[in-house]
Amino acid sequence: MQLLSKTNHSTPQRPVKILQFGNGNFLRGFTDWMIEKSNEANVFDGNIHIVQVHSKSGSNPMKDQDCLFHVIEQGLKNGELVQETTLVKCVAEITNVFEEYEEYLKIGENPDLRFVVSNTTEAGIVFDQTDHSADSISKTFPGKLTALLYHRFKTFKGDASKGLIFLPCELIEANGEALKECIQKYISFWKLPAEFSEWIDWKNVFCNTLVDRIVPGFPKGSIDEIQENLGYKDDMAVMVEPYHFWAIEGAETVKEEFPLDKAGLNVKFVDNLAPFRTQKVRILNGGHTSMVPYAYLKGLRTVREAVENPEIGAFLKEAIYEEIIPTLDMPQEELEQFANDVLERFANPFIVHELKSIALNSISKFKVRVLPSLLAYYELKKACPEKLILSFAALLVFYKGNYKGEETPVNDNPTLMTEFKSAWALGSTEQTVSKLLSERSYWGEDLSAYEGLVEAVREAVDGLLKA
């Protein structure tokens, strides 16, 4: 079968406006797909130059395919099964920073360049003081970026119009601000000119963003059938769910220059990301985390099995709509629509998401994702939320390590697991629950101080153990 390339597909010529750090599945199935859709809709006119910041390998399947690849959407949308394929043609070039460093720096000379997008993992936006100079390849993404920006600054002699708009997609809070802070640290550490620091501050825009899309990646199990239908071999094909969301915190000028929402994409330009982050953490992540231990104890093993199970499906809906949503300060209609989307995403028949993989480090996840909803409900209603209490009880029982003669796949900090084992060795569930809920290192506070909370969790624990 012929390899996908520009010899068998024509591509429109567009100015390269976007510099993208990272070539992983997420950016190709999220940002690159969005740019392709926006180009097709004639609301944007720009291509992408990708930089590989991690791989030092000479092998580059993207180059072999002339930077062409397919994005395959599979899942549910408004109750309907969706299977759509998009050929992404907007990636103009890819450069490996380790093999082509001089060529990498020259990307900064492009007068059409306007945006920088990145996804270098949550640990990617960091400063490393062992990076001694702007003249050598930095160990970090911000260091590499600082060197390119300095080259651009010198090339255009500090021209104010050559500043860029930064749209980092790393899943950390205030990612744009964090990236800017790291760049300024490198400028100071490397003793670069004050004029360059001022240019970064005043002529560049660093947006905080929030991204959301499940991208399973290369469709290994169905690639033969997919390639047969396409008529080409595509080693860079990427599978995604239909749902996508990109919230960008920035000035009106960013929306004007980057009008992806006009292509019908789920992109929002907002003044404050915090409510959207809270919505995602409490409903999507909180829904996952609250469901997993209870569903596992009930004998289910995947997310889809859980949401399709009458008992667990009802439990999850009640937890979200009756106990989580009432605690959130956003328009009810928006929250319910987001919750509807979440439940539909959980039921995606093309994604096998095992509960045991989600259960990794569940104590810290529960603290961030579920406990705030539980306590907010407690304060709001002056009562314990029944479903979230049951979820909390199921979590403690799951961390017992065994349930009805079967080992539970607890995977967490070894010290914490030992402490839970000791707590479960106490004489009664009342002692166990009291001990665990009073541990500040787990929850950030002593939960036994909330009147009736220990008793409510203990009753739910007893119910599970006797079931």
XYZ file of C-alpha atoms in Angstrom:
467
model
C 0.000 0.000 0.000
C 1.290 3.468 -0.943
C 2.532 5.663 1.931
C 0.566 8.851 2.524
C 2.574 11.804 1.143
C 2.329 14.986 -0.908
C 3.020 13.029 -4.063
C -0.528 11.665 -3.789
C -2.184 14.641 -2.059
C -1.985 18.303 -3.029
C -1.778 20.805 -0.170
C -2.661 24.522 -0.269
C 0.130 27.019 0.266
C -0.422 29.083 3.413
C 1.830 31.264 5.560
C 3.338 29.496 8.564
C 1.759 31.325 11.490
C 2.036 28.743 14.269
C 5.107 27.312 15.965
C 4.177 24.097 17.768
C 6.361 22.503 20.427
C 5.534 18.814 20.575
C 4.434 16.234 18.024
C 2.505 13.878 20.287
C -0.934 12.442 19.711
C -2.709 15.138 21.705
C -1.552 18.178 19.738
C -2.025 16.413 16.419
C -5.525 15.278 17.380
C -6.467 18.575 19.033
C -4.699 21.738 17.838
C -3.623 20.548 14.376
C -7.103 19.156 13.722
C -8.658 22.477 14.807
C -6.364 24.502 12.540
C -7.203 22.217 9.620
C -10.926 22.675 10.279
C -10.474 26.455 10.576
C -8.505 26.652 7.340
C -11.198 24.629 5.583
C -13.873 26.981 6.961
C -11.898 30.026 5.718
C -11.820 31.643 9.165
C -8.053 31.161 9.536
C -5.269 31.078 6.977
C -2.145 29.560 8.409
C 0.080 26.521 8.641
C 2.119 25.004 11.467
C 5.829 24.390 11.972
C 6.344 21.599 14.514
C 9.413 21.312 16.725
C 10.352 17.998 18.315
C 11.678 18.841 21.765
C 12.124 15.395 23.316
C 13.083 12.820 20.696
C 16.718 12.687 19.627
C 16.045 9.857 17.181
C 16.887 10.248 13.522
C 13.746 8.317 12.576
C 10.903 10.661 11.710
C 7.704 9.142 10.268
C 6.167 12.642 10.029
C 8.842 13.660 7.543
C 8.400 10.386 5.689
C 4.735 11.325 5.187
C 5.470 14.984 4.293
C 3.732 15.976 7.563
C 0.361 14.606 6.430
C -1.772 12.433 8.703
C -5.381 11.536 9.405
C -7.425 12.290 12.526
C -10.180 9.742 13.118
C -13.109 10.827 15.309
C -14.972 7.930 16.884
C -17.611 8.110 19.572
C -21.005 9.510 20.486
C -22.259 13.017 19.783
C -25.785 14.052 20.748
C -26.668 10.384 21.058
C -25.519 9.555 17.536
C -22.553 7.383 16.582
C -19.811 9.478 14.952
C -17.037 8.113 12.727
C -15.336 10.865 10.743
C -11.892 11.131 9.181
C -9.989 14.366 8.500
C -6.786 14.602 6.486
C -4.620 17.178 8.270
C -2.653 19.186 5.702
C -1.782 22.269 7.744
C 1.575 21.063 9.113
C 4.152 22.554 6.766
C 7.342 21.285 8.350
C 8.865 19.485 11.328
C 12.267 20.219 12.879
C 14.192 18.199 15.446
C 15.807 20.685 17.804
C 18.653 18.289 18.656
C 19.613 17.441 15.069
C 18.866 20.812 13.440
C 19.487 23.454 16.082
C 20.552 26.221 13.685
C 17.500 25.536 11.513
C 15.404 25.587 14.675
C 16.615 29.068 15.631
C 15.913 30.305 12.093
C 12.221 29.556 12.608
C 12.261 32.756 14.663
C 13.164 34.695 11.500
C 9.767 33.956 9.937
C 7.957 37.330 9.682
C 4.532 35.596 9.440
C 4.949 33.750 12.733
C 2.254 34.798 15.206
C 1.408 31.970 17.619
C 3.259 29.462 19.808
C 1.426 26.308 20.920
C 2.930 23.683 23.216
C 2.200 20.470 25.064
C 5.384 19.274 26.733
C 3.631 17.424 29.615
C 2.819 18.893 33.033
C 6.537 18.759 33.920
C 7.554 20.626 30.757
C 7.249 24.240 31.920
C 10.239 24.413 34.257
C 13.460 26.357 34.757
C 16.760 24.475 35.064
C 19.801 26.374 36.304
C 22.133 23.743 34.837
C 21.293 25.337 31.467
C 24.270 27.668 31.487
C 23.958 29.534 28.210
C 21.605 30.591 25.410
C 24.274 29.386 22.954
C 23.774 25.688 23.732
C 20.687 23.465 23.554
C 18.711 23.883 26.747
C 17.402 20.860 28.631
C 13.967 22.439 29.033
C 11.244 23.621 26.694
C 11.200 27.189 28.132
C 14.987 27.361 27.724
C 14.823 26.265 24.091
C 11.989 28.738 23.497
C 13.915 31.607 25.137
C 16.849 31.033 22.772
C 14.558 31.148 19.731
C 12.773 34.272 20.974
C 16.081 36.012 21.578
C 17.141 35.142 18.018
C 13.833 36.599 16.771
C 14.292 39.724 18.902
C 17.759 40.328 17.410
C 16.657 39.494 13.860
C 13.866 42.077 13.890
C 15.742 44.559 16.120
C 13.073 44.500 18.817
C 10.223 45.272 16.420
C 7.057 45.471 18.520
C 4.973 43.888 15.740
C 7.034 40.692 15.833
C 5.890 39.685 19.316
C 3.928 36.438 19.558
C 0.810 35.026 21.177
C 1.479 31.994 23.396
C -1.147 29.268 23.854
C 0.392 26.554 26.060
C -1.720 23.401 26.432
C 0.145 21.876 29.375
C -2.280 20.789 32.095
C -1.070 23.078 34.850
C -2.876 26.036 36.368
C -1.991 29.434 34.868
C 0.132 27.740 32.204
C 0.691 30.950 30.219
C 1.870 32.857 33.274
C 4.128 29.951 34.274
C 5.724 29.872 30.812
C 6.379 33.619 30.841
C 7.910 33.384 34.333
C 10.320 30.646 33.181
C 11.368 32.667 30.129
C 12.110 35.689 32.300
C 14.145 33.494 34.669
C 16.276 32.344 31.731
C 16.711 35.937 30.526
C 17.933 36.965 33.966
C 20.077 33.846 34.478
C 21.715 34.170 31.058
C 22.166 37.938 31.547
C 20.384 38.764 28.305
C 19.609 42.451 27.562
C 16.976 44.286 29.572
C 15.426 45.422 26.281
C 14.709 41.792 25.423
C 13.051 41.258 28.802
C 10.877 44.325 28.223
C 9.980 43.084 24.715
C 8.845 39.775 26.223
C 6.789 41.612 28.845
C 5.081 44.190 26.657
C 5.088 42.951 23.056
C 4.123 39.293 23.591
C 0.862 37.845 24.899
C 0.863 34.824 27.218
C -2.599 33.250 27.476
C -3.667 30.799 30.146
C -5.600 27.969 28.528
C -7.588 24.865 29.408
C -7.852 21.949 26.982
C -10.062 18.884 27.017
C -10.193 15.962 24.610
C -9.557 12.251 24.995
C -6.967 11.222 22.405
C -6.329 7.454 22.524
C -3.727 7.859 19.767
C -2.730 5.439 17.065
C -5.681 3.074 16.389
C -3.598 -0.086 16.591
C -6.530 -2.498 16.712
C -8.333 -1.101 13.666
C -5.535 0.436 11.577
C -5.668 -2.230 8.852
C -9.353 -1.569 8.204
C -8.826 2.204 8.411
C -5.946 2.153 5.935
C -7.914 -0.098 3.607
C -10.709 2.510 3.567
C -8.259 5.393 3.147
C -6.318 3.683 0.406
C -3.014 4.780 1.940
C -0.591 3.669 4.636
C -0.630 6.223 7.463
C 1.746 5.551 10.359
C 0.785 8.831 12.057
C -3.000 8.390 12.147
C -4.498 9.435 15.458
C -7.846 8.496 16.983
C -9.836 11.045 19.007
C -13.236 11.330 20.647
C -15.702 13.774 19.014
C -15.785 16.029 22.083
C -13.256 18.858 22.235
C -12.971 22.038 24.291
C -10.412 24.827 24.392
C -10.836 27.762 26.766
C -8.433 30.657 26.178
C -7.998 33.459 28.673
C -6.942 36.484 26.702
C -7.731 39.905 25.333
C -10.261 40.511 22.559
C -7.388 40.860 20.082
C -6.505 37.187 20.590
C -10.047 36.173 19.635
C -9.859 38.379 16.544
C -6.590 36.853 15.361
C -7.418 33.269 16.327
C -11.163 32.945 15.518
C -11.413 29.168 15.725
C -14.859 29.457 17.293
C -16.155 30.780 13.954
C -15.376 27.386 12.419
C -17.985 25.823 14.703
C -15.340 24.518 17.090
C -15.887 24.372 20.855
C -13.413 27.167 21.599
C -14.222 29.843 24.182
C -12.377 33.089 24.795
C -12.916 34.022 28.436
C -11.875 36.608 31.002
C -11.389 34.009 33.737
C -10.527 30.325 33.322
C -11.181 29.408 36.952
C -14.893 28.466 36.613
C -14.177 26.282 33.582
C -11.297 24.558 35.352
C -13.499 23.961 38.396
C -16.295 22.629 36.157
C -13.914 20.160 34.505
C -12.238 19.049 37.738
C -15.489 18.642 39.699
C -17.742 17.109 37.013
C -15.476 15.254 34.562
C -12.575 14.272 36.820
C -14.769 14.175 39.919
C -17.300 11.980 38.151
C -14.546 9.549 37.177
C -12.996 9.455 40.632
C -16.271 9.172 42.546
C -17.479 6.312 40.342
C -14.357 4.160 40.098
C -14.038 2.517 43.558
C -17.779 1.876 43.885
C -18.031 0.433 40.361
C -14.984 -1.758 40.949
C -16.403 -3.156 44.190
C -19.571 -3.970 42.237
C -17.575 -6.148 39.847
C -17.255 -3.764 36.880
C -13.930 -3.172 35.187
C -14.281 -0.420 32.538
C -15.816 3.053 32.437
C -18.251 2.087 29.711
C -19.440 -0.977 31.652
C -19.933 1.225 34.691
C -22.026 3.948 33.013
C -24.131 1.334 31.201
C -24.791 -0.569 34.439
C -28.240 0.497 35.744
C -27.132 0.848 39.371
C -23.780 2.551 38.774
C -25.144 4.689 35.936
C -27.900 6.007 38.218
C -25.387 6.525 41.050
C -23.126 8.607 38.792
C -25.971 10.743 37.429
C -27.328 11.470 40.887
C -23.861 12.319 42.191
C -23.245 14.771 39.343
C -26.665 16.390 38.912
C -27.886 16.387 42.522
C -24.700 16.722 44.583
C -21.918 18.246 42.454
C -23.681 20.703 40.136
C -25.621 22.453 42.959
C -22.296 23.471 44.524
C -20.943 25.188 41.394
C -21.341 28.884 40.659
C -21.955 28.793 36.909
C -25.115 28.959 34.771
C -27.185 25.815 35.394
C -27.738 25.251 31.685
C -23.994 25.270 30.940
C -23.245 22.899 33.811
C -25.948 20.437 32.754
C -24.812 20.521 29.123
C -21.245 19.826 30.217
C -22.478 16.959 32.421
C -24.478 15.527 29.503
C -21.344 15.638 27.361
C -19.316 13.953 30.101
C -21.742 11.036 30.440
C -21.793 10.604 26.665
C -18.000 10.605 26.583
C -17.844 7.977 29.328
C -20.080 5.746 27.170
C -17.834 5.948 24.075
C -17.897 2.408 22.605
C -14.528 2.911 20.888
C -12.526 3.636 24.058
C -11.698 0.915 26.577
C -10.827 2.795 29.778
C -10.041 0.425 32.620
C -11.126 1.407 36.119
C -7.899 0.129 37.644
C -5.863 2.605 35.563
C -8.037 5.510 36.730
C -7.674 4.262 40.317
C -3.966 5.188 40.388
C -3.258 7.579 43.313
C -6.958 7.808 44.146
C -6.511 9.426 47.567
C -4.876 12.569 46.176
C -7.352 12.574 43.281
C -10.321 12.324 45.661
C -8.943 15.204 47.730
C -8.783 17.521 44.695
C -11.671 16.275 42.571
C -14.431 15.015 44.881
C -13.876 16.205 48.444
C -14.431 19.913 47.589
C -17.898 19.032 46.193
C -18.704 16.867 49.211
C -17.754 19.611 51.684
C -19.416 22.370 49.636
C -22.650 20.352 49.630
C -22.297 19.782 53.388
C -21.963 23.519 53.982
C -24.723 24.447 51.527
C -27.337 21.882 52.548
C -26.266 21.282 56.162
C -26.373 17.566 55.351
C -24.119 14.853 53.946
C -24.420 14.128 50.190
C -25.544 10.494 50.019
C -23.801 9.470 46.793
C -20.509 11.230 47.462
C -20.461 9.746 50.975
C -20.968 6.308 49.404
C -18.130 7.068 46.992
C -15.900 8.071 49.926
C -16.776 4.845 51.750
C -16.073 2.778 48.631
C -12.681 4.469 48.322
C -11.735 3.497 51.881
C -12.920 -0.075 51.324
C -11.061 -0.244 47.990
C -7.862 0.823 49.817
C -8.386 -1.997 52.300
C -6.676 -4.078 49.622
C -9.246 -6.853 49.367
C -13.003 -7.114 49.046
C -15.042 -10.287 49.352
C -11.950 -12.428 48.954
C -10.641 -10.603 45.882
C -7.612 -8.324 45.849
C -8.305 -4.719 44.837
C -5.692 -3.070 42.545
C -4.550 -0.343 44.940
C -1.685 1.623 43.416
C -0.451 4.555 45.467
C 2.383 5.866 47.593
C 3.823 2.837 49.490
C 3.845 4.687 52.834
C 0.208 5.691 52.428
C -0.771 2.121 51.507
C 0.970 0.816 54.630
C -0.855 3.383 56.767
C -4.200 2.337 55.329
C -3.393 -1.296 56.011
C -2.637 -0.426 59.654
C -5.870 1.546 59.957
C -7.863 -1.400 58.639
C -6.187 -3.622 61.241
C -7.874 -1.671 64.051
C -10.665 -3.295 66.039
C -13.725 -1.805 64.314
C -14.857 0.126 61.234
C -15.631 3.072 63.522
C -11.994 3.190 64.648
C -10.762 2.710 61.075
C -12.936 5.446 59.583
C -12.206 7.869 62.446
C -8.472 7.283 62.056
C -8.481 7.739 58.277
C -10.766 10.784 58.144
C -8.793 12.632 60.806
C -5.529 12.314 58.856
C -4.704 15.822 57.580
C -1.965 14.608 55.247
C -4.580 12.807 53.138
C -7.320 15.431 52.955
C -5.662 18.730 53.882
C -7.752 18.992 57.056
C -9.223 16.902 59.870
C -12.537 15.694 58.411
C -13.673 14.321 61.766
C -14.329 17.949 62.756
C -17.439 17.971 60.535
C -20.389 16.912 62.650
C -21.911 13.639 61.466
C -19.410 13.061 58.646
C -17.462 10.210 60.249
C -20.723 8.502 61.212
C -22.160 8.848 57.695
C -19.029 7.388 56.081
C -18.846 4.614 58.691
C -22.453 3.575 58.008
C -21.739 3.464 54.264
C -18.568 1.421 54.865
C -20.492 -1.075 56.987
C -23.121 -1.325 54.270
C -20.503 -2.175 51.652
C -18.768 -4.741 53.859
C -22.052 -6.476 54.668
C -23.409 -6.391 51.107
